[in-house]
């Protein structure tokens, strides 16, 4: 009996309909006469899923003691399924962990047994349970999956079907009660089932399935030896030469990819295996950045035959189009061959389109860069000349002492080895001198007749000439290789330095002092200073410096090395004189130093301008508030006091009590408004210094509800919440402002819900109202000072409550954000940090959310 087949329904999250789709498939197979049974399916109280179980044969479950003494748990009875031996078995929740004492630790191991017995299995799993994605899912949702399944098991499945649903539709399904019980809905929607979490999980599922489909297609093409390109998706290969036309080609390819759904751009540069090429590394780096910015990928391929390598790469990635630039060759250069573009066009198949794109450099020549030699150190040059000048004579003396010697052939090899040594140590010219001296000494001392320039045998002439030619050739190759090696090592060091500089700049990590310190360490200088002046004739001032204080130059002329940056900036270094080749890298550092200096100043100016603008805005809003909102309670107080002091009216005790109550209410409102104004002033001036200490949330929240009517708030603060590290006074003011705002906008008779839960290393306090809510674009505006949304009546406050609450939350290291309440309304989420020593805990979710 052969192995059974495995079909998996993959979903992005619980509730998308995996089990429903599996049961629907089972009904279709039963109608076709297939022997299909339900080995294990849990409907979790979902009526529609439970209804689909009717009409299907179900294998009885096995009751296993849960090991904690609390009773038994139902698990799949593997032995019963094997004894029943159906054609198809339905097994839900592939990643499920069995109760200790079961036949296997994991349900996927149970499935492996069924497959080995020749039973076809249909199962379900969520993307979050794939073992390789555990860390990624935890970073997205804050919840690490406790139950996982090996990726390889899922990849080996004979069929994988994605059950997809948009986050909005899934949240609606949740809000309608189709997934969890009503008391669990708010917690699920507020934590795991947030729109951002669902969107990220959905993208993971789609990408995982797409990669699996692509891998299956590649394997099918390989198994069936399909060399013809299948244009299942547009893959556009851009051939780059490192020339100036590369950017044009990349942009053209990106436009072509945008015309088709799912188009990819793959830029490829073919380098010769000997490492010798005319490409500009700087231009290639720019083109690589450009193609990655446009969503493509960059590939470096080694190959001596550029057209063949390019076509082989295109066929290997199943490309449908190749974009090449028109040749930069001049007309007379075509005598050496048709060129890459023409060769690729001629050798490409009918299923691979080739686009030849014109550009500004057409026909202007390739413009090979000038070669740069590598400078040897002075000690090596001297040593090379000593070997070339003394070595041949010393070797001749040693050979003459040996009498007859080893023979002319061995003597030539010894002199050739000496020439190679001179080339390795001192370069080409010492090697040429060594070769010349060696050939003359061989002729005089070791070629008969000895000690004369005459040659007795003609074959000796050929021997001497061949020796000299070989010595010169070997010396040239060895010298060139030595220079190339040194040049490559230097260029590698330069590229690593520049790459480190570019990376730190892109990440925004480099300050001026850090950059100058890196210059000092890179070039081993005593001090580095960035000097600037206001005008052409103005004095130089120091914008930044590092190193020895006594070595700082006052002018660029006083430094050992100066690198001008424009007309009014210069980088001055003291310690030693740099060689000319080091100035190229120094120029990059100098240019970046100028950029960092400008950026620091712009950031400072922007911060000053921002503070001035905020101050002006607050002053304007404060005047508006004082003109109306603060005068309203003052007017009420003034009217009540005037009435009480009036002698014209005889006030009863009830009237006096009512007027005094009005005075007290107006004074309380005035105190609240002035308090918020003072708090906002402290936040704007940065004088809020929170006193952080461990606090229980359930001790602070009730104290913050004194300003709202009794019965207008429902509290749900679990006693099991971990301690938080906050300032109790600031937290109480923040919660009071949030709750008062929610009560103000909540419909009459519907209480505001204040609930708390844990999420990762935070404790979240959620204030939920059932008002009319606000649109997404206005959610951030409500936190701006002096903002009242919609039709809030005048006199309802100056619009500082939420601004003060967010300011206090951020001062304590927390956040305050606004979300939609499922079913209508607004939810304020106050996230506060846990106290040190309390490990992150997952949110309290239904068990089905993690299965």
CSV table of C-alpha atoms in Angstrom, one decimal, residues 199-596:
chain,number,residue,atom,x,y,z
A,199,UNK,CA,-2.9,42.6,7.2
A,200,UNK,CA,0.7,41.5,8.0
A,201,UNK,CA,-0.4,37.8,8.6
A,202,UNK,CA,-2.3,37.9,5.3
A,203,UNK,CA,0.7,39.1,3.4
A,204,UNK,CA,2.8,36.4,5.0
A,205,UNK,CA,0.3,33.7,3.9
A,206,UNK,CA,0.0,35.1,0.4
A,207,UNK,CA,3.8,35.3,-0.1
A,208,UNK,CA,4.4,31.9,1.4
A,209,UNK,CA,1.9,30.3,-1.0
A,210,UNK,CA,3.2,32.3,-3.9
A,211,UNK,CA,6.8,31.1,-3.2
A,212,UNK,CA,5.6,27.5,-2.9
A,213,UNK,CA,3.8,27.8,-6.3
A,214,UNK,CA,6.9,29.3,-7.9
A,215,UNK,CA,9.0,26.5,-6.4
A,216,UNK,CA,6.6,23.9,-7.8
A,217,UNK,CA,6.7,25.5,-11.2
A,218,UNK,CA,10.5,25.4,-11.2
A,219,UNK,CA,10.5,21.8,-10.1
A,220,UNK,CA,8.0,20.8,-12.8
A,221,UNK,CA,10.1,22.5,-15.5
A,222,UNK,CA,13.2,20.7,-14.2
A,223,UNK,CA,11.5,17.3,-14.0
A,224,UNK,CA,10.1,17.6,-17.4
A,225,UNK,CA,13.2,19.2,-18.9
A,226,UNK,CA,11.3,22.3,-20.0
A,227,UNK,CA,13.8,24.7,-21.4
A,228,UNK,CA,11.2,27.0,-23.1
A,229,UNK,CA,10.3,30.0,-21.0
A,230,UNK,CA,6.8,30.1,-19.5
A,231,UNK,CA,5.6,33.6,-19.1
A,232,UNK,CA,3.6,32.9,-16.0
A,233,UNK,CA,4.6,36.3,-14.7
A,234,UNK,CA,6.6,39.1,-16.3
A,235,UNK,CA,10.2,38.8,-15.3
A,236,UNK,CA,12.4,41.5,-16.9
A,237,UNK,CA,16.2,41.1,-16.9
A,238,UNK,CA,18.2,44.3,-17.4
A,239,UNK,CA,21.7,43.8,-18.7
A,240,UNK,CA,24.1,46.3,-17.1
A,241,UNK,CA,27.7,47.2,-18.1
A,242,UNK,CA,28.4,49.7,-15.4
A,243,UNK,CA,28.1,52.5,-18.0
A,244,UNK,CA,26.1,55.7,-17.8
A,245,UNK,CA,23.2,54.1,-19.7
A,246,UNK,CA,22.3,51.7,-16.9
A,247,UNK,CA,20.0,54.1,-15.0
A,248,UNK,CA,17.9,54.7,-18.2
A,249,UNK,CA,17.6,50.9,-18.7
A,250,UNK,CA,16.5,50.3,-15.2
A,251,UNK,CA,13.8,52.9,-15.3
A,252,UNK,CA,12.6,51.6,-18.6
A,253,UNK,CA,12.4,48.1,-17.3
A,254,UNK,CA,10.5,49.3,-14.2
A,255,UNK,CA,7.9,50.9,-16.5
A,256,UNK,CA,7.5,47.7,-18.4
A,257,UNK,CA,7.1,45.7,-15.2
A,258,UNK,CA,4.3,48.1,-14.0
A,259,UNK,CA,2.2,47.2,-17.1
A,260,UNK,CA,1.8,43.6,-15.9
A,261,UNK,CA,0.5,42.3,-12.6
A,262,UNK,CA,3.3,41.0,-10.4
A,263,UNK,CA,6.1,42.0,-12.7
A,264,UNK,CA,9.7,41.7,-11.5
A,265,UNK,CA,12.9,43.5,-12.4
A,266,UNK,CA,16.2,41.7,-12.2
A,267,UNK,CA,19.3,43.7,-12.9
A,268,UNK,CA,22.3,41.6,-13.8
A,269,UNK,CA,26.0,42.6,-14.3
A,270,UNK,CA,28.2,40.0,-16.0
A,271,UNK,CA,31.8,40.3,-14.8
A,272,UNK,CA,34.7,38.5,-16.4
A,273,UNK,CA,36.3,35.7,-14.4
A,274,UNK,CA,39.7,37.4,-14.5
A,275,UNK,CA,38.3,40.4,-12.7
A,276,UNK,CA,39.4,42.8,-15.4
A,277,UNK,CA,36.6,45.0,-16.7
A,278,UNK,CA,35.7,48.5,-17.6
A,279,UNK,CA,32.8,48.9,-15.2
A,280,UNK,CA,32.8,51.8,-12.8
A,281,UNK,CA,32.3,50.5,-9.3
A,282,UNK,CA,30.7,53.8,-8.3
A,283,UNK,CA,28.2,53.7,-11.1
A,284,UNK,CA,27.4,50.1,-10.4
A,285,UNK,CA,26.7,51.0,-6.8
A,286,UNK,CA,24.4,53.8,-7.9
A,287,UNK,CA,22.5,51.5,-10.3
A,288,UNK,CA,22.2,48.9,-7.6
A,289,UNK,CA,20.6,51.4,-5.2
A,290,UNK,CA,18.3,52.6,-8.0
A,291,UNK,CA,17.0,49.1,-8.9
A,292,UNK,CA,16.4,48.2,-5.2
A,293,UNK,CA,14.5,51.5,-4.7
A,294,UNK,CA,12.3,50.6,-7.6
A,295,UNK,CA,11.5,47.2,-6.0
A,296,UNK,CA,13.9,45.1,-8.1
A,297,UNK,CA,16.9,42.9,-7.3
A,298,UNK,CA,20.5,43.2,-8.3
A,299,UNK,CA,22.6,40.1,-9.4
A,300,UNK,CA,26.3,39.8,-10.0
A,301,UNK,CA,27.2,37.0,-12.5
A,302,UNK,CA,30.7,35.7,-13.4
A,303,UNK,CA,31.2,34.7,-17.1
A,304,UNK,CA,33.7,35.3,-19.9
A,305,UNK,CA,31.1,35.1,-22.6
A,306,UNK,CA,28.7,38.0,-21.7
A,307,UNK,CA,25.9,37.2,-24.2
A,308,UNK,CA,25.8,33.5,-23.2
A,309,UNK,CA,25.9,34.3,-19.5
A,310,UNK,CA,23.1,36.8,-19.8
A,311,UNK,CA,20.9,34.4,-21.7
A,312,UNK,CA,21.6,31.6,-19.3
A,313,UNK,CA,20.7,33.7,-16.4
A,314,UNK,CA,17.5,34.9,-18.1
A,315,UNK,CA,16.4,31.3,-18.8
A,316,UNK,CA,17.3,30.2,-15.3
A,317,UNK,CA,15.0,32.7,-13.7
A,318,UNK,CA,12.2,32.1,-16.3
A,319,UNK,CA,12.5,35.7,-17.6
A,320,UNK,CA,10.1,36.9,-20.3
A,321,UNK,CA,12.0,40.0,-21.4
A,322,UNK,CA,15.5,41.3,-21.6
A,323,UNK,CA,16.3,45.0,-21.7
A,324,UNK,CA,19.7,46.0,-23.2
A,325,UNK,CA,21.2,49.4,-24.2
A,326,UNK,CA,22.1,50.2,-27.7
A,327,UNK,CA,25.9,49.7,-28.2
A,328,UNK,CA,28.3,52.4,-27.2
A,329,UNK,CA,30.8,51.1,-29.8
A,330,UNK,CA,32.1,53.4,-32.5
A,331,UNK,CA,31.5,52.3,-36.1
A,332,UNK,CA,35.1,51.0,-36.6
A,333,UNK,CA,34.9,48.9,-33.5
A,334,UNK,CA,32.3,46.6,-35.1
A,335,UNK,CA,35.2,44.8,-37.0
A,336,UNK,CA,35.9,43.0,-33.7
A,337,UNK,CA,32.4,41.5,-33.4
A,338,UNK,CA,28.7,42.3,-33.5
A,339,UNK,CA,28.4,43.3,-29.8
A,340,UNK,CA,26.4,42.0,-26.9
A,341,UNK,CA,23.1,43.4,-27.9
A,342,UNK,CA,23.1,41.9,-31.4
A,343,UNK,CA,24.4,38.6,-30.1
A,344,UNK,CA,21.7,38.3,-27.4
A,345,UNK,CA,19.0,39.2,-29.9
A,346,UNK,CA,20.2,36.6,-32.4
A,347,UNK,CA,20.5,33.8,-29.9
A,348,UNK,CA,17.3,34.5,-27.9
A,349,UNK,CA,14.3,32.3,-28.5
A,350,UNK,CA,10.9,33.4,-29.7
A,351,UNK,CA,9.6,33.4,-26.1
A,352,UNK,CA,12.2,35.8,-24.8
A,353,UNK,CA,11.7,39.4,-26.0
A,354,UNK,CA,14.7,41.6,-26.3
A,355,UNK,CA,14.3,45.4,-26.0
A,356,UNK,CA,17.1,47.6,-27.3
A,357,UNK,CA,16.9,51.0,-25.6
A,358,UNK,CA,18.6,54.0,-27.1
A,359,UNK,CA,20.4,56.4,-24.8
A,360,UNK,CA,22.7,59.4,-24.8
A,361,UNK,CA,26.0,57.4,-25.0
A,362,UNK,CA,25.2,55.5,-28.2
A,363,UNK,CA,28.2,55.4,-30.5
A,364,UNK,CA,30.4,57.5,-28.3
A,365,UNK,CA,32.8,54.7,-27.4
A,366,UNK,CA,33.2,52.7,-24.3
A,367,UNK,CA,35.7,55.0,-22.7
A,368,UNK,CA,37.9,52.6,-20.7
A,369,UNK,CA,39.1,54.1,-17.5
A,370,UNK,CA,42.8,54.8,-17.2
A,371,UNK,CA,44.7,52.1,-15.3
A,372,UNK,CA,46.2,53.1,-11.9
A,373,UNK,CA,49.3,51.5,-10.7
A,374,UNK,CA,49.8,50.4,-7.2
A,375,UNK,CA,52.6,52.2,-5.4
A,376,UNK,CA,55.1,49.9,-3.6
A,377,UNK,CA,56.7,51.0,-0.3
A,378,UNK,CA,60.1,52.5,-0.4
A,379,UNK,CA,61.6,49.5,1.5
A,380,UNK,CA,60.3,47.0,-1.0
A,381,UNK,CA,61.7,49.0,-3.9
A,382,UNK,CA,65.1,49.2,-2.3
A,383,UNK,CA,65.0,45.5,-1.5
A,384,UNK,CA,64.0,44.7,-5.1
A,385,UNK,CA,66.9,46.7,-6.5
A,386,UNK,CA,69.3,45.0,-4.1
A,387,UNK,CA,68.1,41.6,-5.2
A,388,UNK,CA,68.4,42.6,-8.9
A,389,UNK,CA,71.9,44.2,-8.5
A,390,UNK,CA,73.6,41.9,-6.1
A,391,UNK,CA,71.7,38.6,-6.5
A,392,UNK,CA,72.9,37.6,-10.0
A,393,UNK,CA,76.6,38.2,-9.1
A,394,UNK,CA,76.3,36.4,-5.8
A,395,UNK,CA,74.6,33.4,-7.5
A,396,UNK,CA,77.4,33.4,-10.2
A,397,UNK,CA,80.0,33.3,-7.4
A,398,UNK,CA,78.3,30.4,-5.7
A,399,UNK,CA,78.0,28.4,-8.9
A,400,UNK,CA,81.7,29.0,-9.8
A,401,UNK,CA,82.7,27.6,-6.4
A,402,UNK,CA,80.8,24.4,-7.2
A,403,UNK,CA,83.2,23.5,-10.0
A,404,UNK,CA,81.4,22.0,-13.0
A,405,UNK,CA,78.1,23.1,-11.5
A,406,UNK,CA,74.6,21.6,-12.0
A,407,UNK,CA,74.5,22.2,-15.8
A,408,UNK,CA,73.3,24.9,-18.0
A,409,UNK,CA,69.7,24.0,-17.7
A,410,UNK,CA,69.6,24.1,-13.9
A,411,UNK,CA,71.7,27.2,-13.9
A,412,UNK,CA,69.2,29.0,-16.1
A,413,UNK,CA,66.4,27.9,-13.8
A,414,UNK,CA,68.2,29.4,-10.8
A,415,UNK,CA,68.7,32.7,-12.6
A,416,UNK,CA,65.0,32.6,-13.6
A,417,UNK,CA,64.0,32.1,-10.0
A,418,UNK,CA,66.1,35.1,-9.0
A,419,UNK,CA,64.3,37.2,-11.6
A,420,UNK,CA,60.9,36.1,-10.3
A,421,UNK,CA,62.0,37.0,-6.7
A,422,UNK,CA,63.1,40.5,-7.9
A,423,UNK,CA,59.7,40.9,-9.6
A,424,UNK,CA,57.8,39.9,-6.5
A,425,UNK,CA,59.8,42.2,-4.2
A,426,UNK,CA,60.5,45.3,-6.2
A,427,UNK,CA,58.3,45.1,-9.3
A,428,UNK,CA,59.0,45.1,-13.0
A,429,UNK,CA,62.1,47.2,-13.5
A,430,UNK,CA,64.3,45.4,-10.9
A,431,UNK,CA,63.1,42.1,-12.5
A,432,UNK,CA,64.2,43.4,-16.0
A,433,UNK,CA,67.6,44.3,-14.7
A,434,UNK,CA,67.9,40.9,-13.0
A,435,UNK,CA,66.9,39.2,-16.3
A,436,UNK,CA,69.5,41.2,-18.3
A,437,UNK,CA,72.3,40.6,-15.8
A,438,UNK,CA,71.4,36.9,-15.5
A,439,UNK,CA,71.5,36.4,-19.3
A,440,UNK,CA,74.9,38.2,-19.6
A,441,UNK,CA,76.4,36.2,-16.7
A,442,UNK,CA,75.1,32.9,-18.1
A,443,UNK,CA,76.8,33.7,-21.4
A,444,UNK,CA,80.1,34.8,-19.9
A,445,UNK,CA,80.6,32.2,-17.2
A,446,UNK,CA,78.6,29.1,-18.1
A,447,UNK,CA,78.4,29.0,-21.9
A,448,UNK,CA,81.4,27.6,-23.8
A,449,UNK,CA,83.9,29.1,-24.7
A,450,UNK,CA,84.0,30.5,-21.1
A,451,UNK,CA,85.0,34.1,-20.3
A,452,UNK,CA,84.4,35.3,-23.8
A,453,UNK,CA,81.5,36.8,-25.7
A,454,UNK,CA,81.9,34.2,-28.5
A,455,UNK,CA,79.5,31.3,-28.7
A,456,UNK,CA,80.8,27.9,-29.9
A,457,UNK,CA,77.5,26.2,-30.5
A,458,UNK,CA,74.6,27.9,-32.3
A,459,UNK,CA,72.0,26.2,-30.0
A,460,UNK,CA,73.5,28.1,-27.1
A,461,UNK,CA,72.4,31.4,-28.8
A,462,UNK,CA,68.8,30.1,-28.8
A,463,UNK,CA,69.1,29.1,-25.2
A,464,UNK,CA,70.3,32.5,-24.0
A,465,UNK,CA,67.7,34.3,-26.1
A,466,UNK,CA,64.9,32.1,-24.9
A,467,UNK,CA,66.0,32.5,-21.3
A,468,UNK,CA,66.0,36.3,-21.6
A,469,UNK,CA,62.5,36.2,-23.2
A,470,UNK,CA,61.1,33.9,-20.6
A,471,UNK,CA,62.6,35.9,-17.8
A,472,UNK,CA,61.2,39.1,-19.1
A,473,UNK,CA,57.8,37.6,-19.7
A,474,UNK,CA,57.6,36.0,-16.3
A,475,UNK,CA,58.9,39.2,-14.6
A,476,UNK,CA,56.2,41.2,-16.4
A,477,UNK,CA,53.4,38.8,-15.4
A,478,UNK,CA,54.6,38.5,-11.8
A,479,UNK,CA,55.0,42.2,-11.5
A,480,UNK,CA,51.6,42.9,-12.9
A,481,UNK,CA,50.0,40.3,-10.6
A,482,UNK,CA,51.8,41.9,-7.6
A,483,UNK,CA,50.5,45.3,-8.5
A,484,UNK,CA,47.0,44.0,-9.1
A,485,UNK,CA,47.0,42.3,-5.8
A,486,UNK,CA,48.1,45.4,-3.9
A,487,UNK,CA,45.7,47.5,-5.9
A,488,UNK,CA,42.9,45.2,-5.2
A,489,UNK,CA,43.7,45.1,-1.5
A,490,UNK,CA,43.8,48.9,-1.4
A,491,UNK,CA,40.5,49.2,-3.3
A,492,UNK,CA,38.9,46.7,-1.0
A,493,UNK,CA,40.0,48.7,2.1
A,494,UNK,CA,38.7,51.9,0.5
A,495,UNK,CA,35.4,50.3,-0.5
A,496,UNK,CA,34.9,48.9,3.1
A,497,UNK,CA,35.6,52.3,4.5
A,498,UNK,CA,33.2,54.0,2.1
A,499,UNK,CA,30.6,51.3,2.6
A,500,UNK,CA,30.8,51.8,6.4
A,501,UNK,CA,30.5,55.5,6.0
A,502,UNK,CA,27.5,55.3,3.6
A,503,UNK,CA,25.8,52.8,5.9
A,504,UNK,CA,26.1,54.9,9.0
A,505,UNK,CA,25.0,58.0,7.1
A,506,UNK,CA,21.9,56.2,5.7
A,507,UNK,CA,21.0,55.0,9.2
A,508,UNK,CA,21.4,58.6,10.5
A,509,UNK,CA,23.9,57.4,13.1
A,510,UNK,CA,26.8,59.8,12.4
A,511,UNK,CA,27.2,63.0,14.3
A,512,UNK,CA,29.9,65.5,13.3
A,513,UNK,CA,32.2,64.5,16.2
A,514,UNK,CA,31.8,60.8,15.5
A,515,UNK,CA,32.5,61.4,11.8
A,516,UNK,CA,35.7,63.4,12.5
A,517,UNK,CA,36.8,60.7,15.0
A,518,UNK,CA,36.4,58.1,12.3
A,519,UNK,CA,38.5,60.2,9.9
A,520,UNK,CA,41.2,60.4,12.6
A,521,UNK,CA,41.2,56.7,13.2
A,522,UNK,CA,41.1,55.8,9.5
A,523,UNK,CA,44.1,57.9,8.5
A,524,UNK,CA,45.9,57.6,11.9
A,525,UNK,CA,46.1,61.3,12.5
A,526,UNK,CA,46.8,63.3,15.7
A,527,UNK,CA,43.9,65.6,15.2
A,528,UNK,CA,41.1,66.5,12.7
A,529,UNK,CA,39.2,69.7,12.5
A,530,UNK,CA,36.4,71.1,10.3
A,531,UNK,CA,37.1,74.8,9.7
A,532,UNK,CA,34.8,77.3,8.2
A,533,UNK,CA,34.6,81.0,7.4
A,534,UNK,CA,31.8,83.4,6.6
A,535,UNK,CA,33.4,84.9,3.4
A,536,UNK,CA,36.4,84.7,1.1
A,537,UNK,CA,38.5,87.0,3.3
A,538,UNK,CA,37.0,86.2,6.7
A,539,UNK,CA,38.8,84.4,9.5
A,540,UNK,CA,38.6,80.7,9.9
A,541,UNK,CA,36.6,79.3,12.8
A,542,UNK,CA,36.4,75.7,14.1
A,543,UNK,CA,33.0,74.0,13.5
A,544,UNK,CA,34.2,70.7,15.1
A,545,UNK,CA,37.4,69.0,16.1
A,546,UNK,CA,38.7,65.8,17.7
A,547,UNK,CA,42.1,64.6,18.8
A,548,UNK,CA,45.0,66.4,20.6
A,549,UNK,CA,44.1,69.9,21.6
A,550,UNK,CA,47.7,71.2,21.0
A,551,UNK,CA,47.7,69.9,17.5
A,552,UNK,CA,44.6,71.7,16.2
A,553,UNK,CA,45.4,74.0,13.3
A,554,UNK,CA,43.8,77.4,13.2
A,555,UNK,CA,44.0,77.6,9.4
A,556,UNK,CA,44.0,75.0,6.6
A,557,UNK,CA,47.5,76.2,5.7
A,558,UNK,CA,48.8,75.2,9.1
A,559,UNK,CA,47.7,71.5,8.8
A,560,UNK,CA,49.7,68.6,7.4
A,561,UNK,CA,46.7,67.8,5.1
A,562,UNK,CA,43.8,70.0,4.1
A,563,UNK,CA,40.8,69.1,2.0
A,564,UNK,CA,38.7,72.0,0.9
A,565,UNK,CA,34.9,71.5,0.7
A,566,UNK,CA,33.5,74.3,-1.3
A,567,UNK,CA,34.7,77.9,-0.8
A,568,UNK,CA,34.1,78.3,2.9
A,569,UNK,CA,34.8,74.9,4.5
A,570,UNK,CA,37.9,72.8,4.8
A,571,UNK,CA,38.9,69.6,6.6
A,572,UNK,CA,42.3,70.0,8.3
A,573,UNK,CA,44.4,67.0,9.5
A,574,UNK,CA,47.6,67.0,11.5
A,575,UNK,CA,50.0,64.1,12.2
A,576,UNK,CA,51.5,63.1,8.8
A,577,UNK,CA,51.3,63.8,5.1
A,578,UNK,CA,48.9,61.6,3.2
A,579,UNK,CA,49.8,60.0,-0.2
A,580,UNK,CA,47.8,61.2,-3.2
A,581,UNK,CA,45.7,58.0,-3.4
A,582,UNK,CA,44.4,58.5,0.1
A,583,UNK,CA,42.9,61.9,-0.8
A,584,UNK,CA,40.1,60.3,-2.8
A,585,UNK,CA,38.7,58.7,0.4
A,586,UNK,CA,39.4,61.8,2.4
A,587,UNK,CA,37.4,63.8,-0.1
A,588,UNK,CA,34.4,61.6,0.5
A,589,UNK,CA,34.7,62.1,4.3
A,590,UNK,CA,35.1,65.8,3.9
A,591,UNK,CA,32.0,66.1,1.7
A,592,UNK,CA,30.0,64.0,4.2
A,593,UNK,CA,31.3,66.2,7.1
A,594,UNK,CA,29.9,69.2,5.3
A,595,UNK,CA,26.5,67.4,4.9
A,596,UNK,CA,26.4,66.4,8.6
